[in-house]
Every structure is written in C-alpha cells, then in structure tokens.
CSV table of C-alpha atoms and ligand atoms in Angstrom, one decimal:
chain,number,residue,atom,x,y,z
A,1,UNK,CA,5.8,-1.1,14.8
A,2,UNK,CA,4.7,-3.3,11.9
A,3,UNK,CA,2.5,-1.7,9.2
A,4,UNK,CA,-0.4,-3.9,8.0
A,5,UNK,CA,-2.4,-2.6,5.0
A,6,UNK,CA,-5.3,-3.9,3.1
A,7,UNK,CA,-5.8,-2.9,-0.5
A,8,UNK,CA,-9.4,-3.6,-1.6
A,9,UNK,CA,-8.7,-2.6,-5.2
A,10,UNK,CA,-12.1,-2.6,-7.1
A,11,UNK,CA,-13.9,-4.8,-4.6
A,12,UNK,CA,-16.4,-4.3,-1.9
A,13,UNK,CA,-19.3,-1.8,-2.1
A,14,UNK,CA,-19.5,1.3,-0.2
A,15,UNK,CA,-21.9,-0.5,2.4
A,16,UNK,CA,-19.5,-3.5,2.7
A,17,UNK,CA,-16.5,-1.2,3.1
A,18,UNK,CA,-18.2,0.7,5.9
A,19,UNK,CA,-19.4,-2.4,7.7
A,20,UNK,CA,-15.9,-3.8,7.3
A,21,UNK,CA,-14.2,-0.7,8.9
A,22,UNK,CA,-16.7,-0.7,11.7
A,23,UNK,CA,-16.3,-4.3,12.5
A,24,UNK,CA,-12.5,-4.4,12.2
A,25,UNK,CA,-12.2,-1.2,14.5
A,26,UNK,CA,-14.3,-3.0,17.1
A,27,UNK,CA,-12.4,-6.3,16.8
A,28,UNK,CA,-9.1,-4.4,17.3
A,29,UNK,CA,-10.5,-2.8,20.4
A,30,UNK,CA,-10.7,-6.1,22.1
A,31,UNK,CA,-6.9,-6.7,22.1
A,32,UNK,CA,-3.7,-4.9,22.4
A,33,UNK,CA,-2.5,-4.1,18.9
A,34,UNK,CA,-0.4,-1.1,19.8
A,35,UNK,CA,2.6,-2.5,18.0
A,36,UNK,CA,0.7,-2.5,14.7
A,37,UNK,CA,-0.2,0.3,12.3
A,38,UNK,CA,-3.3,-0.8,10.4
A,39,UNK,CA,-4.6,0.8,7.3
A,40,UNK,CA,-7.3,0.0,4.7
A,41,UNK,CA,-7.6,1.4,1.2
A,42,UNK,CA,-11.2,1.1,0.0
A,43,UNK,CA,-12.2,1.9,-3.5
A,44,UNK,CA,-12.9,5.6,-4.2
A,45,UNK,CA,-16.6,5.4,-4.0
A,46,UNK,CA,-16.3,3.6,-0.7
A,47,UNK,CA,-14.1,6.4,1.0
A,48,UNK,CA,-15.3,7.1,4.5
A,49,UNK,CA,-14.4,9.5,7.2
A,50,UNK,CA,-10.9,8.7,8.5
A,51,UNK,CA,-12.0,8.9,12.1
A,52,UNK,CA,-11.6,5.3,13.3
A,53,UNK,CA,-9.6,4.5,16.6
A,54,UNK,CA,-7.5,1.6,15.4
A,55,UNK,CA,-7.4,1.9,11.6
A,56,UNK,CA,-6.5,4.6,9.1
A,57,UNK,CA,-8.3,4.9,5.9
A,58,UNK,CA,-6.3,5.7,2.8
A,59,UNK,CA,-7.0,6.3,-0.9
A,60,UNK,CA,-5.8,3.9,-3.6
A,61,UNK,CA,-5.5,6.7,-6.1
A,62,UNK,CA,-6.0,10.3,-6.6
A,63,UNK,CA,-5.3,12.9,-9.3
A,64,UNK,CA,-2.5,15.4,-8.4
A,65,UNK,CA,-5.0,18.4,-8.3
A,66,UNK,CA,-7.0,20.2,-5.8
A,67,UNK,CA,-10.1,20.1,-8.0
A,68,UNK,CA,-10.9,21.0,-11.6
A,69,UNK,CA,-11.6,19.7,-15.0
A,70,UNK,CA,-10.4,16.1,-14.7
A,71,UNK,CA,-13.3,14.0,-15.8
A,72,UNK,CA,-13.5,10.7,-14.0
A,73,UNK,CA,-10.7,11.5,-11.4
A,74,UNK,CA,-10.9,12.1,-7.7
A,75,UNK,CA,-9.0,15.2,-6.5
A,76,UNK,CA,-7.5,16.4,-3.2
A,77,UNK,CA,-10.6,18.1,-2.3
A,78,UNK,CA,-12.5,14.9,-2.1
A,79,UNK,CA,-9.9,13.2,0.2
A,80,UNK,CA,-9.9,16.4,2.4
A,81,UNK,CA,-13.6,16.1,2.9
A,82,UNK,CA,-12.9,12.6,4.6
A,83,UNK,CA,-9.8,13.8,6.4
A,84,UNK,CA,-7.8,11.3,4.4
A,85,UNK,CA,-4.1,12.0,4.2
A,86,UNK,CA,-2.8,8.5,3.2
A,87,UNK,CA,-2.4,7.4,-0.4
A,88,UNK,CA,-1.0,4.5,-2.4
A,89,UNK,CA,1.1,5.7,-5.5
A,90,UNK,CA,2.6,3.6,-8.1
A,91,UNK,CA,0.7,0.4,-7.6
A,92,UNK,CA,1.6,-2.0,-10.4
A,93,UNK,CA,-2.0,-2.2,-11.5
A,94,UNK,CA,-2.0,1.7,-11.9
A,95,UNK,CA,1.4,1.5,-13.8
A,96,UNK,CA,0.4,-1.4,-16.1
A,97,UNK,CA,-3.3,-1.1,-16.6
A,98,UNK,CA,-3.7,2.6,-16.5
A,99,UNK,CA,-0.3,3.6,-18.0
A,100,UNK,CA,1.0,5.5,-15.0
A,101,UNK,CA,4.7,5.6,-15.7
A,102,UNK,CA,7.5,6.7,-13.3
A,103,UNK,CA,7.0,10.3,-14.4
A,104,UNK,CA,3.3,10.4,-13.6
A,105,UNK,CA,4.0,8.5,-10.3
A,106,UNK,CA,6.7,11.0,-9.4
A,107,UNK,CA,4.4,13.9,-10.2
A,108,UNK,CA,1.8,12.4,-7.9
A,109,UNK,CA,4.4,11.8,-5.2
A,110,UNK,CA,5.5,15.5,-5.3
A,111,UNK,CA,1.9,16.7,-5.1
A,112,UNK,CA,0.9,14.6,-2.1
A,113,UNK,CA,4.2,15.2,-0.4
A,114,UNK,CA,3.7,18.8,-0.6
A,115,UNK,CA,0.3,18.2,0.9
A,116,UNK,CA,1.7,16.4,3.9
A,117,UNK,CA,0.3,13.0,3.0
A,118,UNK,CA,1.7,9.6,4.1
A,119,UNK,CA,2.7,7.9,0.9
A,120,UNK,CA,2.8,4.2,0.2
A,121,UNK,CA,5.0,4.1,-2.9
A,122,UNK,CA,4.9,0.8,-4.6
A,123,UNK,CA,7.6,-0.6,-6.7
A,124,UNK,CA,8.3,-4.0,-8.1
A,125,UNK,CA,9.7,-5.9,-10.9
A,126,UNK,CA,8.1,-8.1,-13.6
A,127,UNK,CA,8.9,-11.7,-14.0
A,128,UNK,CA,11.0,-10.8,-17.1
A,129,UNK,CA,13.1,-8.4,-15.1
A,130,UNK,CA,13.4,-10.9,-12.2
A,131,UNK,CA,14.6,-13.6,-14.8
A,132,UNK,CA,17.1,-11.1,-16.4
A,133,UNK,CA,18.8,-10.9,-12.9
A,134,UNK,CA,18.6,-7.1,-13.0
A,135,UNK,CA,15.9,-6.6,-10.6
A,136,UNK,CA,17.8,-4.8,-7.9
A,137,UNK,CA,18.8,-2.1,-10.4
A,138,UNK,CA,15.4,-1.9,-11.7
A,139,UNK,CA,14.1,-1.3,-8.1
A,140,UNK,CA,16.8,1.4,-7.5
A,141,UNK,CA,15.7,3.1,-10.8
A,142,UNK,CA,12.1,3.2,-9.8
A,143,UNK,CA,13.0,4.9,-6.6
A,144,UNK,CA,15.3,7.3,-8.3
A,145,UNK,CA,12.2,9.3,-9.4
A,146,UNK,CA,11.1,10.2,-5.9
A,147,UNK,CA,12.6,11.7,-2.8
A,148,UNK,CA,13.4,8.5,-1.0
A,149,UNK,CA,14.2,10.5,2.2
A,150,UNK,CA,10.8,11.8,2.6
A,151,UNK,CA,9.9,11.3,6.2
A,152,UNK,CA,6.4,10.2,5.6
A,153,UNK,CA,7.2,7.6,3.0
A,154,UNK,CA,6.5,3.8,3.1
A,155,UNK,CA,8.1,1.8,0.3
A,156,UNK,CA,6.0,-1.2,-0.7
A,157,UNK,CA,8.0,-3.8,-2.5
A,158,UNK,CA,5.5,-5.7,-4.6
A,159,UNK,CA,7.0,-8.1,-7.3
A,160,UNK,CA,4.5,-8.0,-10.0
A,161,UNK,CA,4.8,-11.7,-10.6
A,162,UNK,CA,3.5,-12.3,-7.1
A,163,UNK,CA,0.5,-10.1,-7.1
A,164,UNK,CA,-2.8,-11.8,-7.3
A,165,UNK,CA,-1.1,-14.9,-8.7
A,166,UNK,CA,-1.0,-17.0,-5.4
A,167,UNK,CA,2.7,-17.2,-6.0
A,168,UNK,CA,4.4,-15.3,-3.2
A,169,UNK,CA,8.1,-14.5,-3.3
A,170,UNK,CA,10.2,-16.6,-0.9
A,171,UNK,CA,11.3,-15.2,2.4
A,172,UNK,CA,14.9,-15.2,1.0
A,173,UNK,CA,13.9,-13.3,-2.3
A,174,UNK,CA,11.9,-10.7,-0.2
A,175,UNK,CA,14.8,-10.4,2.2
A,176,UNK,CA,17.3,-9.7,-0.5
A,177,UNK,CA,15.3,-6.9,-1.9
A,178,UNK,CA,14.4,-5.4,1.5
A,179,UNK,CA,18.1,-5.4,2.5
A,180,UNK,CA,19.0,-3.8,-0.8
A,181,UNK,CA,16.3,-1.0,-0.4
A,182,UNK,CA,17.4,-0.3,3.1
A,183,UNK,CA,20.6,1.0,1.6
A,184,UNK,CA,18.7,3.5,-0.5
A,185,UNK,CA,16.1,4.7,1.9
A,186,UNK,CA,15.4,4.8,5.8
A,187,UNK,CA,11.7,4.5,5.1
A,188,UNK,CA,9.8,1.5,6.4
A,189,UNK,CA,9.8,-1.3,3.7
A,190,UNK,CA,6.8,-3.4,3.4
A,191,UNK,CA,6.1,-6.4,1.2
A,192,UNK,CA,3.1,-7.2,-0.9
A,193,UNK,CA,2.1,-10.0,-3.3
A,194,UNK,CA,-0.1,-13.0,-2.4
A,195,UNK,CA,0.3,-12.4,1.4
A,196,UNK,CA,-2.1,-14.5,3.4
A,197,UNK,CA,-2.6,-15.9,6.9
A,198,UNK,CA,-0.2,-18.7,6.2
A,199,UNK,CA,2.7,-16.7,5.2
A,200,UNK,CA,2.2,-13.3,6.9
A,201,UNK,CA,4.1,-14.1,10.0
A,202,UNK,CA,7.3,-15.2,8.2
A,203,UNK,CA,7.1,-12.1,6.0
A,204,UNK,CA,6.5,-9.8,8.9
A,205,UNK,CA,9.6,-11.2,10.7
A,206,UNK,CA,11.9,-9.8,7.8
A,207,UNK,CA,10.0,-6.7,6.8
A,208,UNK,CA,8.4,-3.6,8.3
A,209,UNK,CA,5.0,-4.7,7.2
A,210,UNK,CA,2.7,-6.1,4.6
A,211,UNK,CA,0.2,-4.7,1.9
A,212,UNK,CA,-2.4,-7.4,1.5
A,213,UNK,CA,-4.8,-7.5,-1.6
A,214,UNK,CA,-7.2,-10.6,-2.0
A,215,UNK,CA,-6.6,-11.9,1.6
A,216,UNK,CA,-7.8,-8.5,3.1
A,217,UNK,CA,-11.2,-8.7,1.4
A,218,UNK,CA,-12.7,-10.7,4.3
A,219,UNK,CA,-12.5,-8.8,7.6
A,220,UNK,CA,-11.9,-12.1,9.4
A,221,UNK,CA,-9.1,-13.2,7.2
A,222,UNK,CA,-7.5,-9.7,7.5
A,223,UNK,CA,-7.8,-9.9,11.2
A,224,UNK,CA,-6.2,-13.2,11.3
A,225,UNK,CA,-3.2,-11.7,9.4
A,226,UNK,CA,-3.1,-8.7,11.8
A,227,UNK,CA,-2.8,-11.2,14.6
A,228,UNK,CA,-0.1,-13.2,12.8
B,301,LIG,P1,-2.5,-9.7,-3.5
B,301,LIG,O1,-2.4,-8.1,-3.8
B,301,LIG,O2,-2.3,-9.8,-2.1
B,301,LIG,O3,-4.0,-10.0,-4.0
B,301,LIG,O4,-1.5,-10.4,-4.4
B,301,LIG,C1,-1.4,-7.3,-3.4
B,301,LIG,C2,-1.3,-5.9,-3.9
B,301,LIG,O5,-1.7,-5.8,-5.1
B,301,LIG,O6,-1.3,-4.9,-3.1
C-alpha cells in the first residue's frame, strides 16, 4: 500500500478545496486504486467532513488542546466536528516559520497519539546540515523526541532544501535516508520535497509514499501523480 498525500498549505479557498475533494473522489471511483492510500490536507478554514470514499481528509496543524483560550488556534473540538483523525505534525514550515521546536512537536505528537490520530510526523535536514554530512544523526535526533513505535505513525522525510524549491533529492539520497530510518522505526516512511508527476514513480519505488505540496494544488496534476 502506497501513501499519497497532498498538502495544500495556505492555498485553495474553502470552495476550491471542496470542489477538489469531490472531483478527486469521483475520479478515483473510475479506476482501481486499492493499493493506494490517499490523503489531502486542506487549510484549516477549508476543512470538510472526512466522509469521502477514496480519500481521507487530514489537518495541517492543530493546537494540543480540546478547546479553550488559544486565540487564533484550531483545537481538537474543531477536528472532531469533521470526523478528522489525521494530522501533520512537525512540517518544516511550522518548525521554521512558526517556531515549533522539537519539544512543541513532541507535545503535539503525544496529544494526538493519545486521541488515536494517525500522525504524519515530518522530519528533514536543512542544506547546512546536509552539507555538514551529519544529516542522518540529525534525523535520528528529530525522531528521538517521539515514540517512533506508535502504530499509527507515518514518517515524512522532507529535506528542507528540497521543499518548494523545485530541487528534489535524488533517488539515491532519498533511499539512503529511508534505509537509515527503517532501522529506527517500523512506520511507513514517505518522502516529500518537490515531488511532481515526472519524479513521483521513481520515488514511489523506493519509499512507502509521497507528500506532495505544489504539485497537489491542481486536482488533475495530483491525479496524474496518484496514477504514477
Ligand atoms: P513541495 O512541498 O512539494 O511544494 O516541495 C512539499 C511539502 O512541503 O510537504
């Protein structure tokens, strides 16, 4: 089973996201895709009922609280309303732009683990760490903050230097990290970072799946990737 996930980030309106989900679900009904597990992560104002037949709706981010005085945050209560039980934690944009360090990511991980969520936990090194040659140790240290044996965990390896840059890691580079991570966890390990319809099939051959940003924003492009 390959995991194929689309992260819309702060793109697509509520209307666009809903139309996208309806269209994708119906496109998928025309073919056999039972070897693919497909997820989309719309922005929080575009969250919709998680009741599609062929796709699962996940949240890109959520506060580790049921509800309360957390101005500007989305809480578990809001995800529950949509029957959403899948979440991305630790995306490099959350880490770098919104200062979510390993401790905050770990706290969120514990919270959503205890609420029986499926957790896509993102890790990945910067270009500086890659060039220092210590990237494998770095990935290990990022995972050391969480329970890597959690049975509803998906590890998303996303080298920061390959996200949104059009520079994707080579198959050899991805493979080295995936093989290394497989010694640490039995969780599926997926890759993200400039995945598109031209490189997706090679990456799917050596990974358990892909997390797609920009190339998931058009439903036709994402559908081509799913079929790759
Ligand atoms: P990208 O984003 O495919 O646009 O590089 C991937 C991600 O950030 O998950």
